[in-house]
PDB file of C-alpha atoms in Angstrom:
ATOM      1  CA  UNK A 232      -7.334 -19.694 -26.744  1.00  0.00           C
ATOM      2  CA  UNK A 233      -5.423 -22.719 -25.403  1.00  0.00           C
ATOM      3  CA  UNK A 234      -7.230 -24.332 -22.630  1.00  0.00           C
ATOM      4  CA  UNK A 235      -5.242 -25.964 -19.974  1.00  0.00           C
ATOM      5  CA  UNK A 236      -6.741 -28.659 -17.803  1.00  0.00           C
ATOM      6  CA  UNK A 237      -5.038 -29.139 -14.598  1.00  0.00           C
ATOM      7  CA  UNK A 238      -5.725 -32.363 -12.330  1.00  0.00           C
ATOM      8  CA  UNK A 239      -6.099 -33.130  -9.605  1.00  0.00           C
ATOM      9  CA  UNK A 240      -7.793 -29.693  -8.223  1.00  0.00           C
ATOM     10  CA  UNK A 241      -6.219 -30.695  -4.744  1.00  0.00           C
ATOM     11  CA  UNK A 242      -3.614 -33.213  -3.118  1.00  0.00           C
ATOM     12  CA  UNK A 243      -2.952 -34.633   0.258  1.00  0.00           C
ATOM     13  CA  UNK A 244       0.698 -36.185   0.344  1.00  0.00           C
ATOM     14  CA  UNK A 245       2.282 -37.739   3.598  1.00  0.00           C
ATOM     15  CA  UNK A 246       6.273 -36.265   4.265  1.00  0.00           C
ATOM     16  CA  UNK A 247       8.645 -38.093   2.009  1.00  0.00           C
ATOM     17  CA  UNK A 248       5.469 -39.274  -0.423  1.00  0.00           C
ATOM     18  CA  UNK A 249       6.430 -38.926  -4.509  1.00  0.00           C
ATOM     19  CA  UNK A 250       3.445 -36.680  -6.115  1.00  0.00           C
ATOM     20  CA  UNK A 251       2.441 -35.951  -9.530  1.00  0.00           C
ATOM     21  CA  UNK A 252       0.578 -33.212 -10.892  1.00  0.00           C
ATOM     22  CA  UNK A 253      -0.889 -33.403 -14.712  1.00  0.00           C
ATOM     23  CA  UNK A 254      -1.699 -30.533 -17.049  1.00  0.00           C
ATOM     24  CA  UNK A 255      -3.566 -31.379 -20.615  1.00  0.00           C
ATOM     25  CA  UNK A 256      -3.388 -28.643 -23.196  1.00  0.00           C
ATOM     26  CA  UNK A 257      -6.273 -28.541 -25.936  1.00  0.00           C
ATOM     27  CA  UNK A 258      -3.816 -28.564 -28.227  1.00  0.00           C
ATOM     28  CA  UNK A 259      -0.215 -29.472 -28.782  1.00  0.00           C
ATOM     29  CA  UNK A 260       2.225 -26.781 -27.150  1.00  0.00           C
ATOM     30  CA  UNK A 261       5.923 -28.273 -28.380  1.00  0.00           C
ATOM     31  CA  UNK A 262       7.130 -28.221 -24.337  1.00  0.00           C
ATOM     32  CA  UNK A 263       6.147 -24.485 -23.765  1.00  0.00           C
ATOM     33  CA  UNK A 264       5.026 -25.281 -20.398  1.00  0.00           C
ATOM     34  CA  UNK A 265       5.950 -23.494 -16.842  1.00  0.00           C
ATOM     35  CA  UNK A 266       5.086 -24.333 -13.688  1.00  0.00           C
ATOM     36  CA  UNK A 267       4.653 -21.737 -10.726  1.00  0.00           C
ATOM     37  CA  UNK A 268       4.144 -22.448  -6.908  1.00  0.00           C
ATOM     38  CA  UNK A 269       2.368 -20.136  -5.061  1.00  0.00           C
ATOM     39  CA  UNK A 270       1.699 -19.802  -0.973  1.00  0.00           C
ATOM     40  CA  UNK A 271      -0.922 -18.185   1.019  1.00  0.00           C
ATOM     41  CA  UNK A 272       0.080 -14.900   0.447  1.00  0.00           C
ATOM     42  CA  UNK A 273       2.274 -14.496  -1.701  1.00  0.00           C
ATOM     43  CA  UNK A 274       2.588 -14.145  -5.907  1.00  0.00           C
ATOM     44  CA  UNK A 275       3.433 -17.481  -8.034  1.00  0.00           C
ATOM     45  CA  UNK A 276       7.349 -18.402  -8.497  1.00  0.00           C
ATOM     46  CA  UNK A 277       8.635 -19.983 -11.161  1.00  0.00           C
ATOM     47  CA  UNK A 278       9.847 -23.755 -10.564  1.00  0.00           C
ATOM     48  CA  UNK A 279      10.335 -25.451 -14.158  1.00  0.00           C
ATOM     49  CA  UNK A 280      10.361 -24.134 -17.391  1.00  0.00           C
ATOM     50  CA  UNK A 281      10.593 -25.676 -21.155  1.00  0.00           C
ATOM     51  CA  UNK A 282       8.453 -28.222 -19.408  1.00  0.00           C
ATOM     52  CA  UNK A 283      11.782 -29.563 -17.880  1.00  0.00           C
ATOM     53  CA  UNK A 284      14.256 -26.925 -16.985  1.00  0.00           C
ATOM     54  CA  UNK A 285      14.698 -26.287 -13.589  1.00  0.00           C
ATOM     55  CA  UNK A 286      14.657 -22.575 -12.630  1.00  0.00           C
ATOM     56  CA  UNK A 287      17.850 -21.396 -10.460  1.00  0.00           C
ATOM     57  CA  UNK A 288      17.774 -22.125  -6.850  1.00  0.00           C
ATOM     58  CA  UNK A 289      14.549 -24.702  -6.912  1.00  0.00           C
ATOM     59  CA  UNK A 290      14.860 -28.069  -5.241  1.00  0.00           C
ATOM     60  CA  UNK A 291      15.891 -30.777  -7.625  1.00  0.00           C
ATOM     61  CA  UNK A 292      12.872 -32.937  -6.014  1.00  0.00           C
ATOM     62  CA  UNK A 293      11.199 -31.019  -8.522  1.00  0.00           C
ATOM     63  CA  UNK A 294      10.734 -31.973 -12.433  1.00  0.00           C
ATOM     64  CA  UNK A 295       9.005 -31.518 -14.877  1.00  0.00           C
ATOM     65  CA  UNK A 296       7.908 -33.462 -17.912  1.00  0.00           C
ATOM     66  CA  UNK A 297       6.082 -34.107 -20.910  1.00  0.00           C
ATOM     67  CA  UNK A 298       5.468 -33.352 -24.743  1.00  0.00           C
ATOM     68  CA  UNK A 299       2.853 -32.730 -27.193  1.00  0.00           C
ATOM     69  CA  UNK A 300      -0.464 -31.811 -25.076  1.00  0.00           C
ATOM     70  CA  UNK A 301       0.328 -34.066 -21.689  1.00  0.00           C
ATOM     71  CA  UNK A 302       2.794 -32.536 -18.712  1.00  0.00           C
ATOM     72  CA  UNK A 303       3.480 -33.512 -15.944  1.00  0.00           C
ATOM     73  CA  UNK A 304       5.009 -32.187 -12.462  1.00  0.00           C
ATOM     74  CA  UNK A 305       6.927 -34.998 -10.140  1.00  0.00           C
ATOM     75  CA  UNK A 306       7.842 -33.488  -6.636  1.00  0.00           C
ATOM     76  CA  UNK A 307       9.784 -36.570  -5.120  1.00  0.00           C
ATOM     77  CA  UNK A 308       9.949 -36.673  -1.365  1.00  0.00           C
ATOM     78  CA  UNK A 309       7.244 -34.128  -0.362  1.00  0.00           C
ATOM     79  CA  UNK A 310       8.597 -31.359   2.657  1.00  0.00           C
ATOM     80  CA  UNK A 311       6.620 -29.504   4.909  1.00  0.00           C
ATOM     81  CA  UNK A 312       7.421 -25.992   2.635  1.00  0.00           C
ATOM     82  CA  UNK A 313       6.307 -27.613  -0.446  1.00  0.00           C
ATOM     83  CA  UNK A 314       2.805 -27.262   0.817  1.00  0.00           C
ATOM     84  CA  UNK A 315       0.821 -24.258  -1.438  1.00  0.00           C
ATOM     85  CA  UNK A 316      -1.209 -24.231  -4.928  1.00  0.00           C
ATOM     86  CA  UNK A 317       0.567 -25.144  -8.116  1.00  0.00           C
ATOM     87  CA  UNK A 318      -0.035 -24.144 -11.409  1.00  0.00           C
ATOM     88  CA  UNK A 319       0.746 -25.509 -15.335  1.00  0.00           C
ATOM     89  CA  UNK A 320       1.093 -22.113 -17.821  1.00  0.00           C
ATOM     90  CA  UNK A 321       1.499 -22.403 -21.641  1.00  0.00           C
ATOM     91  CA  UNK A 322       3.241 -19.935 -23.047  1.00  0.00           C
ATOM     92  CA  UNK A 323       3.166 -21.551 -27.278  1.00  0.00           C
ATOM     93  CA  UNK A 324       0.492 -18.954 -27.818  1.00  0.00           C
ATOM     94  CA  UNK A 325      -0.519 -15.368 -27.095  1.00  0.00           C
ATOM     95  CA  UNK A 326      -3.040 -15.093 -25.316  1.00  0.00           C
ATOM     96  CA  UNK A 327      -0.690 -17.344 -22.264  1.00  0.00           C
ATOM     97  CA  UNK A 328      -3.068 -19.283 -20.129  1.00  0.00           C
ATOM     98  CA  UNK A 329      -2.686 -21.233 -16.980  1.00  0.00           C
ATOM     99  CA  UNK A 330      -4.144 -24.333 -15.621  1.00  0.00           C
ATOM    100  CA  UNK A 331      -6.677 -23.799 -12.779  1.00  0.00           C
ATOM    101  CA  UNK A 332      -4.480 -25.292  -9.616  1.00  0.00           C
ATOM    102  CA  UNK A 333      -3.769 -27.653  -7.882  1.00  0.00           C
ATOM    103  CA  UNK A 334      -3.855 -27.472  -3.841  1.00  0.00           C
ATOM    104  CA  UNK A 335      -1.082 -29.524  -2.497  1.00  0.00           C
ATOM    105  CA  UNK A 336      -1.523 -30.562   1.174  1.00  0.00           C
ATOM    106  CA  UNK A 337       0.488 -32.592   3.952  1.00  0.00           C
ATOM    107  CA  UNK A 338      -1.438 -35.178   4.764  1.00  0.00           C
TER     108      UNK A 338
ATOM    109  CA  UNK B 266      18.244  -7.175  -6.890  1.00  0.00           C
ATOM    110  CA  UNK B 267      15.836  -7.976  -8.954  1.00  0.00           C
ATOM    111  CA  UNK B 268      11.958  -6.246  -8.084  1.00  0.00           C
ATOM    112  CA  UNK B 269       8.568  -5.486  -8.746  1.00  0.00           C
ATOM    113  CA  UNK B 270       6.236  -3.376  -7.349  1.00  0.00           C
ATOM    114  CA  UNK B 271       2.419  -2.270  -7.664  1.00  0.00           C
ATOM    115  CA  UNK B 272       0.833   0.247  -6.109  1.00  0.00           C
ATOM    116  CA  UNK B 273      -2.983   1.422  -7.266  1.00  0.00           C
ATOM    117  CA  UNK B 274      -6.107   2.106  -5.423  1.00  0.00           C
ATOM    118  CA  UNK B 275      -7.517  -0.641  -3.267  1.00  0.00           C
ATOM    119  CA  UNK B 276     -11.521   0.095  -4.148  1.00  0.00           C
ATOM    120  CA  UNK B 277     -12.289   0.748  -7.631  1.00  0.00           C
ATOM    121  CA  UNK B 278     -16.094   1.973  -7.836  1.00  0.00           C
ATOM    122  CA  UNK B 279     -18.188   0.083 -11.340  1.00  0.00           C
ATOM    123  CA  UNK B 280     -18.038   1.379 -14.735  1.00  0.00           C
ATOM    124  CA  UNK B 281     -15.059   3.781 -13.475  1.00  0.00           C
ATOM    125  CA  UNK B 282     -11.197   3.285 -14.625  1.00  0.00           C
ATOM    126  CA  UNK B 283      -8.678   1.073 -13.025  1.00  0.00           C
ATOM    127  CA  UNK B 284      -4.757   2.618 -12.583  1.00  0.00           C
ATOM    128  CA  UNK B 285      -2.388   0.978 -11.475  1.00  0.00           C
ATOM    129  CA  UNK B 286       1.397   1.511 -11.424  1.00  0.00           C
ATOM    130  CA  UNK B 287       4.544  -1.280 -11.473  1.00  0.00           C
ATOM    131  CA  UNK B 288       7.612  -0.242 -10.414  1.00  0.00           C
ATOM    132  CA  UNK B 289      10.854  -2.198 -10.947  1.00  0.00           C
ATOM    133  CA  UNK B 290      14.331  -1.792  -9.831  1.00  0.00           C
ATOM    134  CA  UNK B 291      17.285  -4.635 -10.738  1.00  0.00           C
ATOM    135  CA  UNK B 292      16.689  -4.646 -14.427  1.00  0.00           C
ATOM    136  CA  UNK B 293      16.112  -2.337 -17.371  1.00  0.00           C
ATOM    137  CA  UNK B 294      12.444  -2.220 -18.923  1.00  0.00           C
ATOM    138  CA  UNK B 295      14.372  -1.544 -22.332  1.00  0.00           C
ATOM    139  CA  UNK B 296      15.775  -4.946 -21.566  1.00  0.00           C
ATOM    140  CA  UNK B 297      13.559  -7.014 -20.568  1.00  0.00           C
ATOM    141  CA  UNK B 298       9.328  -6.959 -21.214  1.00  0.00           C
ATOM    142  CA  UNK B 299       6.998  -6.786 -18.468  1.00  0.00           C
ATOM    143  CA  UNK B 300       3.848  -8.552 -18.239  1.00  0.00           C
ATOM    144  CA  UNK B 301       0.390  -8.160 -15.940  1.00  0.00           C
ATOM    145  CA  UNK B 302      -1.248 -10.984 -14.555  1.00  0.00           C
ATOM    146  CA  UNK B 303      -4.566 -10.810 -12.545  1.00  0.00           C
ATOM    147  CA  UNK B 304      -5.790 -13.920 -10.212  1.00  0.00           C
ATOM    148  CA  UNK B 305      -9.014 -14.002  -9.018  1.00  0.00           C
ATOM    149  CA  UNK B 306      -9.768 -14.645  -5.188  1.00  0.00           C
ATOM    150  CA  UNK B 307     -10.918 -18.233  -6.508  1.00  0.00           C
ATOM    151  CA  UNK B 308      -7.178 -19.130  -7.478  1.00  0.00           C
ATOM    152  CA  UNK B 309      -7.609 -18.526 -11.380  1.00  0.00           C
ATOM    153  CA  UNK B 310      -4.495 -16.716 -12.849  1.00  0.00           C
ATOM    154  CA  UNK B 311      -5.300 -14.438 -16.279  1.00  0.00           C
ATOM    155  CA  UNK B 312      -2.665 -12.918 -18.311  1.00  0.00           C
ATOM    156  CA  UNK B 313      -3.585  -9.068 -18.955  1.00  0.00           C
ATOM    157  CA  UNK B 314      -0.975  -7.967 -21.872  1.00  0.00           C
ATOM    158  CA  UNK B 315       2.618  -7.123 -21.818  1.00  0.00           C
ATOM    159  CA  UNK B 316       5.101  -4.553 -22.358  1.00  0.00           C
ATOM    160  CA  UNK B 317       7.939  -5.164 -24.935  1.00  0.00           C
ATOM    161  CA  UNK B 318      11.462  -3.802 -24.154  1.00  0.00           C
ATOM    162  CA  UNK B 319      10.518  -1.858 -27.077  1.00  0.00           C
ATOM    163  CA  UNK B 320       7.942  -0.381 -26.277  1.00  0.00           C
ATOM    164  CA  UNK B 321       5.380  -2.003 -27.982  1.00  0.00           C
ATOM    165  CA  UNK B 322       2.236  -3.760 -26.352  1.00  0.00           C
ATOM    166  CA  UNK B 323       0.411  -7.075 -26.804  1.00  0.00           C
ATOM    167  CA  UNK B 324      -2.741  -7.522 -24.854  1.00  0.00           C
ATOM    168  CA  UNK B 325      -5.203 -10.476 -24.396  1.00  0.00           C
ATOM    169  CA  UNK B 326      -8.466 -10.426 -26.901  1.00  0.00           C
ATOM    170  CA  UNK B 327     -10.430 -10.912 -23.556  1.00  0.00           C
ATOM    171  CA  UNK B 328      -9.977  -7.020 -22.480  1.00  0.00           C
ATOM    172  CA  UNK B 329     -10.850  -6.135 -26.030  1.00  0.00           C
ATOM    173  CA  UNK B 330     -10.074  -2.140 -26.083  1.00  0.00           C
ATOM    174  CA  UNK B 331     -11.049  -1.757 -21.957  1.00  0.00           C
ATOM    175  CA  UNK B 332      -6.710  -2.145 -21.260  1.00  0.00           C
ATOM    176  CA  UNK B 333      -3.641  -0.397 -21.882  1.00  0.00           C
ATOM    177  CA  UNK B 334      -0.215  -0.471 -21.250  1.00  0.00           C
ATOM    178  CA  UNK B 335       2.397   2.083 -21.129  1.00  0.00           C
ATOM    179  CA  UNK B 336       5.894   2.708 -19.248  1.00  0.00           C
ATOM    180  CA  UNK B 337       8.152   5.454 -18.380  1.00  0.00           C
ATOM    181  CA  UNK B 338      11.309   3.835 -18.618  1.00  0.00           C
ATOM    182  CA  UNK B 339      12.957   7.179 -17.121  1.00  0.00           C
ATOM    183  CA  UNK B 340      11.227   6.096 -13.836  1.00  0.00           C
ATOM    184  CA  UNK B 341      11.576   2.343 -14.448  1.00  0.00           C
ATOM    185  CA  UNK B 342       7.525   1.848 -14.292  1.00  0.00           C
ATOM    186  CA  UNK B 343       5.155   0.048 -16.499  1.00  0.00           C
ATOM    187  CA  UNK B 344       1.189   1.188 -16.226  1.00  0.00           C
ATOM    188  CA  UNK B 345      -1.571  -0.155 -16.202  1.00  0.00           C
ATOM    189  CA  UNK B 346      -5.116   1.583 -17.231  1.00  0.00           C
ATOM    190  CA  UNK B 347      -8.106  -0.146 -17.301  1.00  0.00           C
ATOM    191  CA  UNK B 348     -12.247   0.966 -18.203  1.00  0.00           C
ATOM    192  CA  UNK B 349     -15.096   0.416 -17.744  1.00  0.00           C
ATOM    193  CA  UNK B 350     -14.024  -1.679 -14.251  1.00  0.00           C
ATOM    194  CA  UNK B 351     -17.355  -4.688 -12.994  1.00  0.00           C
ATOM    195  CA  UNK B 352     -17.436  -6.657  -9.961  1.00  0.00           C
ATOM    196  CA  UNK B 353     -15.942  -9.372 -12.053  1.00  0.00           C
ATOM    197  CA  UNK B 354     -12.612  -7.336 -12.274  1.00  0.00           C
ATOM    198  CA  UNK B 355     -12.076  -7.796  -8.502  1.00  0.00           C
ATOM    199  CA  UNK B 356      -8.820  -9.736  -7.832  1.00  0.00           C
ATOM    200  CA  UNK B 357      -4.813  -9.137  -7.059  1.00  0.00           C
ATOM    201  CA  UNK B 358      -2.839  -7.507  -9.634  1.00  0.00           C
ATOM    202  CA  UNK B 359       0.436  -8.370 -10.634  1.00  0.00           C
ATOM    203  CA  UNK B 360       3.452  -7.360 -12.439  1.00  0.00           C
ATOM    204  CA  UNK B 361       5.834  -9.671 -13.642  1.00  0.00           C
ATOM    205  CA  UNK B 362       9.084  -9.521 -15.428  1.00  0.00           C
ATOM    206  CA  UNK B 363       9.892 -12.112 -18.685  1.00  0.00           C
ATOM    207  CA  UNK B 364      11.633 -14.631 -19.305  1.00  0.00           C
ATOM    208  CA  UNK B 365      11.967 -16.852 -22.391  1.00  0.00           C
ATOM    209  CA  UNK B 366       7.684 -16.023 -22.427  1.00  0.00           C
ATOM    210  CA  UNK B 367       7.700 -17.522 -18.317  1.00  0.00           C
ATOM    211  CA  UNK B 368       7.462 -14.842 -15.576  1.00  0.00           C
ATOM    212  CA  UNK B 369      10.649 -15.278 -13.166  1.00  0.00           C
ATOM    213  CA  UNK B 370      10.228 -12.341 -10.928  1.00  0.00           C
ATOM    214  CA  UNK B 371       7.061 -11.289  -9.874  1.00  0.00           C
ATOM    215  CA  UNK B 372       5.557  -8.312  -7.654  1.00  0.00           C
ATOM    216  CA  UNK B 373       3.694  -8.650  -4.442  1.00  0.00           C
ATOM    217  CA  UNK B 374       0.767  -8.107  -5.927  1.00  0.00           C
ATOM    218  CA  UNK B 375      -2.414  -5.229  -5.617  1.00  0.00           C
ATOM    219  CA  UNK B 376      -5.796  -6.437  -4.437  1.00  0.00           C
ATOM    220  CA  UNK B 377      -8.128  -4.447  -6.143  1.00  0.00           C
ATOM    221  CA  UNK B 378     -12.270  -4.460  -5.273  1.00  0.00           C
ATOM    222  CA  UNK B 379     -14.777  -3.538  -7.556  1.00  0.00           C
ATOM    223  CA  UNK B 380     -17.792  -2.213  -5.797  1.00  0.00           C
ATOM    224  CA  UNK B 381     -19.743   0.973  -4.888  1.00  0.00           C
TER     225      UNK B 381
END
């Protein structure tokens, strides 16, 4: 299986603050790379696919980024609602795997 | 609109069988595939298997023969059956719909607890 190492496991960003969020597959994965946001709560949603297509109706302080085995997530100008866990999945191979999270928190 | 839904018993007792049920309205499930994805309380997400929009079924090694997958596209509802449950099966179940091999709509989810 592809392993997907997500870093850092948690975040503290002041309001306004540009953050970055890194996933490292253990192998290449040619940009098939989501990323999900998920609150207390509540199930994942999809923010950026194709490693850097934005899904309809996300923020365009999101992107995404990347090739090969390195991707990235760039929230610029961190708001209040963007606080919640964040994860990378790959989807190049069956069986899909995620990265473990990241907690993003206002500092 | 699109949405998912799972319903399934909350307590699950060990070495008995898991069922759980997604139902989805907004979309065909001969159109589109359906996946389920489990996340343990400690924030790790798992992909279970998916249903094709035609019918057939790809699961993940890690649930070996212990998981199927089924629908009833008359009722718009994807199953889920499980064996064979341990305390390490604990977690929220979900349902998710595909797209391009990403999930874009997902269900609320189905906390499920292993125990006796």
């Amino acid at each position: 299986d592809i392993q997907m190492t997500q870093s850092p496991a948690s975040l503290s960003a002041s309001l306004g603050e540009t953050i970055s969020i890194e996933c490292l597959a253990s192998e290449g994965i040619s940009s098939y790379l989501a990323w999900y946001q998920q609150k207390p709560g509540k199930s994942p949603q999809l923010l950026i696919y194709g490693a850097n297509s934005l899904q309809a109706g996300v923020p365009s302080r999101f992107s995404g980024s990347g090739s090969g085995t390195q991707y990235s997530l760039k929230i610029s100008s961190m708001q209040p609602e963007d606080e919640g866990d964040y994860f990378c999945q790959q989807s190049y191979k069956f069986p899909f795997t995620f990265g473990s999270g990241t907690k993003l928190e206002i500092k | 609109q699109v949405q998912l839904k799972e319903s399934g018993p909350g307590l699950v007792q060990p070495s008995q069988t898991l069922s759980l049920t997604c139902t989805v309205s907004g979309f065909s499930l001969t159109s589109y595939s359906v996946h389920w994805v489990r996340q343990h309380s400690g924030k790790s997400l798992e992909w279970m298997g998916r249903m094709w929009s035609d019918g057939d079924t790809s699961y993940n090694s890690a649930f070996t023969s212990r998981l199927s997958i089924s629908r009833d596209t008359s009722k718009s509802q994807v199953f889920l059956k499980m064996n064979s449950l341990q305390t390490e099966d604990t977690g929220t179940y979900y349902c998710a719909r595909n797209y391009d091999n990403y999930f874009d709509y997902w269900g609320q989810g189905v906390m499920v607890t292993v125990s006796s």
